[in-house]
Amino acid sequence: MTTDKKKILLIDDDRDFLKATRLILESGGYEVFVAEDGKEGLAMVDELSPDLTITDMMMESWGEGFNVVSTIRAKKSGASMPIIVLSGVDLQGPYQSYQPSDEFPKVDMVLHKPVKAEDLLKYTKQLLR
Amino acid sequence: MTDTKVRELVLIIDDEESVRDGCIQALERSGYTVIATSDGTGGIALAREKRPALAFIDLKMPDMAGMEIIDVLLKDIPDIVPIVITGYASIVSAVESMKRGAYDYLPKPFTPDQLRAATKRGLQHRELKIEARKLRDEKEQIQKNFITFVSHEMRSPLVTIQQYIESLKVVSAGALGEEAMYIIDRCVKRVKNLEELVEHWLDVSRIESGTFAREKVPVSVKDVLVKSIEEMALLSERRGIHVEVDVPDGLPEVKGDRESLIRVFINIIGNATKYTFEGGTISVRAGHADHYLEVTIADNGRGIPEDNDIHAEISCLNY
């Protein structure tokens, strides 16, 4: 069965957080896939070619989210995929002025946990337009 | 003494060859490894290279004063125990050397047994010293880690609870009655308060560990103050509090982290706003004197206990 729903891949190491965020995204009419770590997430990127990836930053290791982003960006298919970083890391610091640079590949948006349902749906819609 | 025990290294600094030889013989016989040298400069070089556990230092050396050698050794060699050898066993020089950090003194002439006894005592002292330092370091580390660990471990579930509440609103979409929505709303507020508490806690631990200010760049204090006052404007207006601002143009810039400084001032101005009576006044002034910028935030609230030296905290952060 094929579906014309947009596919969103959600990567986070907190299972409950995944569930909560998934429910919000599904209420917006998206098909949501979840991965509990960066490795699993990257495998799913290849398998599913999602329309949008939302990833946590600090998972098993501190910079695992960065690794996910840079690996996706290095792929031909991932160069233009919209990516949202959804992180509980205090974004006041180095990430507040998160700018694409040689070290850090470009993401489309950085959101701080917890994210309001209406905000998440609004930004997701914007990026998937 | 058996070879299974690590042979402790003892350094002898004495310009008399007979004393050096005597010490080497007596101590090697008891299972210590001994290195010796005839002058202060050579002794310091040897100590830096070999890192002995214990050093016997003759106070009267041709090239440098024994006291000076003690100072350098204590500074450069961790946990070294200096013991003074003195040919003119005046109480004055012995006391002086002990004040400078020598553990003990040995008046010349001394017997091999006296030397061995002093060595043994010195090494026991060293063990206690090392243990005490380890415990102190460990305690500090535990304190630091504990705050950070607890804060992170508390923040993470709070975030997830808030995210679940968000999803509940979406999932229930109109199915819940007014009372249920009220309950959810109260949950949101209480969890939010708790999260703010954890954030404050994290800030405190960041300040204590010196990682609060992220980058030090030239910052305009006026800009920081104006921004902080703006952030709190809604609250002060609501409480009918008048904010007087007297910050002249042309103040020199300070080096600091703009966002962190804004947070600091929002905190102080926010507290002033909360604890000032409705209709009261807060004054924010800045001035420049003697290489310092001084920011004064005063209110007619109940005041801060005198032992809370907020002034010192901020000046550390800033300069």
Coordinates of C-alpha atoms in Angstrom, one line a residue, chain B residues 87-243:
Chain B
G87 CA 75.1 22.1 60.7
Y88 CA 74.5 24.9 63.1
A89 CA 71.5 23.5 64.8
S90 CA 70.0 26.8 65.9
I91 CA 66.4 26.7 66.8
V92 CA 65.9 29.8 64.7
S93 CA 66.9 28.3 61.3
A94 CA 65.0 25.1 62.1
V95 CA 61.8 26.9 63.0
E96 CA 62.2 29.1 59.9
S97 CA 62.6 26.2 57.6
M98 CA 59.6 24.4 59.2
K99 CA 57.6 27.6 58.6
R100 CA 58.6 27.5 55.0
G101 CA 57.2 24.0 54.6
A102 CA 60.0 21.6 55.8
Y103 CA 58.5 18.7 57.6
D104 CA 61.4 18.0 60.0
Y105 CA 65.0 18.9 60.7
L106 CA 68.1 16.8 61.5
P107 CA 71.0 18.4 63.4
K108 CA 74.5 17.5 62.3
P109 CA 76.1 15.2 63.3
F110 CA 73.5 12.5 63.2
T111 CA 73.6 8.7 63.4
P112 CA 72.4 6.3 60.7
D113 CA 69.5 5.4 63.0
Q114 CA 68.5 9.0 63.4
L115 CA 68.5 9.4 59.6
R116 CA 66.5 6.3 59.1
A117 CA 64.0 7.3 61.7
A118 CA 63.6 10.7 60.1
T119 CA 63.2 9.1 56.7
K120 CA 60.5 6.7 57.9
R121 CA 58.5 9.5 59.7
G122 CA 58.8 11.7 56.6
L123 CA 57.5 9.0 54.3
Q124 CA 54.6 8.2 56.6
H125 CA 53.7 11.9 56.6
R126 CA 53.8 11.9 52.9
E127 CA 51.4 9.0 52.6
L128 CA 48.9 10.8 54.9
K129 CA 49.4 14.0 52.8
I130 CA 48.7 12.2 49.5
E131 CA 45.7 10.5 51.0
A132 CA 44.3 13.8 52.3
R133 CA 44.8 15.4 48.9
K134 CA 43.1 12.6 47.1
L135 CA 40.1 12.7 49.4
R136 CA 39.9 16.5 49.0
D137 CA 40.1 16.3 45.2
E138 CA 37.5 13.5 45.2
K139 CA 35.2 15.5 47.4
E140 CA 35.4 18.5 45.1
Q141 CA 34.8 16.4 42.1
I142 CA 31.9 14.6 43.6
Q143 CA 30.3 18.0 44.6
K144 CA 30.8 19.3 41.1
N145 CA 29.6 16.2 39.3
F146 CA 26.6 15.8 41.6
I147 CA 25.1 19.1 40.8
T148 CA 25.6 18.7 37.0
F149 CA 24.4 15.1 37.1
V150 CA 21.3 15.7 39.1
S151 CA 20.4 18.8 37.1
H152 CA 20.7 16.9 33.8
E153 CA 19.0 13.8 35.1
M154 CA 16.1 15.9 36.4
R155 CA 15.8 18.1 33.3
S156 CA 15.5 15.2 30.9
P157 CA 12.4 13.6 32.5
L158 CA 10.8 17.0 32.9
V159 CA 11.3 17.7 29.2
T160 CA 9.7 14.4 28.4
I161 CA 6.7 15.0 30.7
Q162 CA 6.1 18.4 29.1
Q163 CA 6.3 16.8 25.7
Y164 CA 3.8 14.2 26.7
I165 CA 1.4 16.9 28.0
E166 CA 1.8 18.7 24.6
S167 CA 1.0 15.4 22.8
L168 CA -2.0 14.8 25.1
K169 CA -3.5 18.1 24.1
V170 CA -3.2 17.1 20.5
V171 CA -4.4 13.5 20.9
S172 CA -7.4 14.5 23.0
A173 CA -8.3 17.3 20.7
G174 CA -11.5 18.6 22.3
A175 CA -12.4 15.2 23.9
L176 CA -11.5 16.5 27.3
G177 CA -13.8 18.5 29.5
E178 CA -13.1 21.9 31.0
E179 CA -12.0 20.4 34.3
A180 CA -9.6 18.0 32.7
M181 CA -8.1 20.8 30.7
Y182 CA -7.7 22.8 33.9
I183 CA -5.8 19.9 35.5
I184 CA -3.5 19.6 32.5
D185 CA -2.9 23.4 32.6
R186 CA -1.9 23.2 36.2
C187 CA 0.4 20.3 35.5
V188 CA 2.1 22.3 32.8
K189 CA 2.6 25.3 35.1
R190 CA 4.0 23.2 38.0
V191 CA 6.4 21.2 35.8
K192 CA 7.5 24.5 34.2
N193 CA 8.3 25.9 37.6
L194 CA 10.3 22.9 38.5
E195 CA 12.2 23.1 35.2
E196 CA 13.1 26.7 35.9
L197 CA 14.4 25.7 39.3
V198 CA 16.6 23.1 37.7
E199 CA 17.8 25.7 35.2
H200 CA 18.8 28.0 38.0
W201 CA 20.6 25.2 39.7
L202 CA 22.5 24.5 36.5
D203 CA 23.4 28.1 36.2
V204 CA 24.8 28.1 39.7
S205 CA 26.9 25.0 38.9
R206 CA 28.1 26.6 35.7
I207 CA 29.2 29.7 37.6
E208 CA 31.0 27.6 40.2
S209 CA 32.8 25.6 37.6
G210 CA 33.7 28.7 35.6
T211 CA 31.9 27.6 32.5
F212 CA 29.0 30.1 32.7
A213 CA 30.5 32.8 30.4
R214 CA 31.1 31.2 27.1
E215 CA 32.9 33.8 25.1
K216 CA 34.7 36.9 26.2
V217 CA 34.2 39.6 23.6
P218 CA 33.8 43.4 24.0
V219 CA 30.3 44.1 25.2
S220 CA 28.5 47.4 25.7
V221 CA 27.1 47.5 29.3
K222 CA 24.5 50.0 28.2
D223 CA 23.2 47.6 25.6
V224 CA 23.2 44.7 28.1
L225 CA 21.3 46.8 30.7
V226 CA 18.8 48.2 28.2
K227 CA 18.1 44.7 26.9
S228 CA 17.7 43.3 30.5
I229 CA 15.3 46.0 31.5
E230 CA 13.3 45.5 28.3
E231 CA 12.9 41.8 29.1
M232 CA 11.6 42.6 32.6
A233 CA 9.4 45.6 31.4
L234 CA 6.2 43.6 31.3
L235 CA 6.5 42.4 34.9
S236 CA 7.5 45.8 36.3
E237 CA 4.6 47.5 34.4
R238 CA 2.2 45.0 35.7
R239 CA 3.3 45.7 39.2
G240 CA 3.3 49.4 38.7
I241 CA 7.0 49.7 39.4
H242 CA 8.9 52.6 38.0
V243 CA 12.3 51.8 36.6

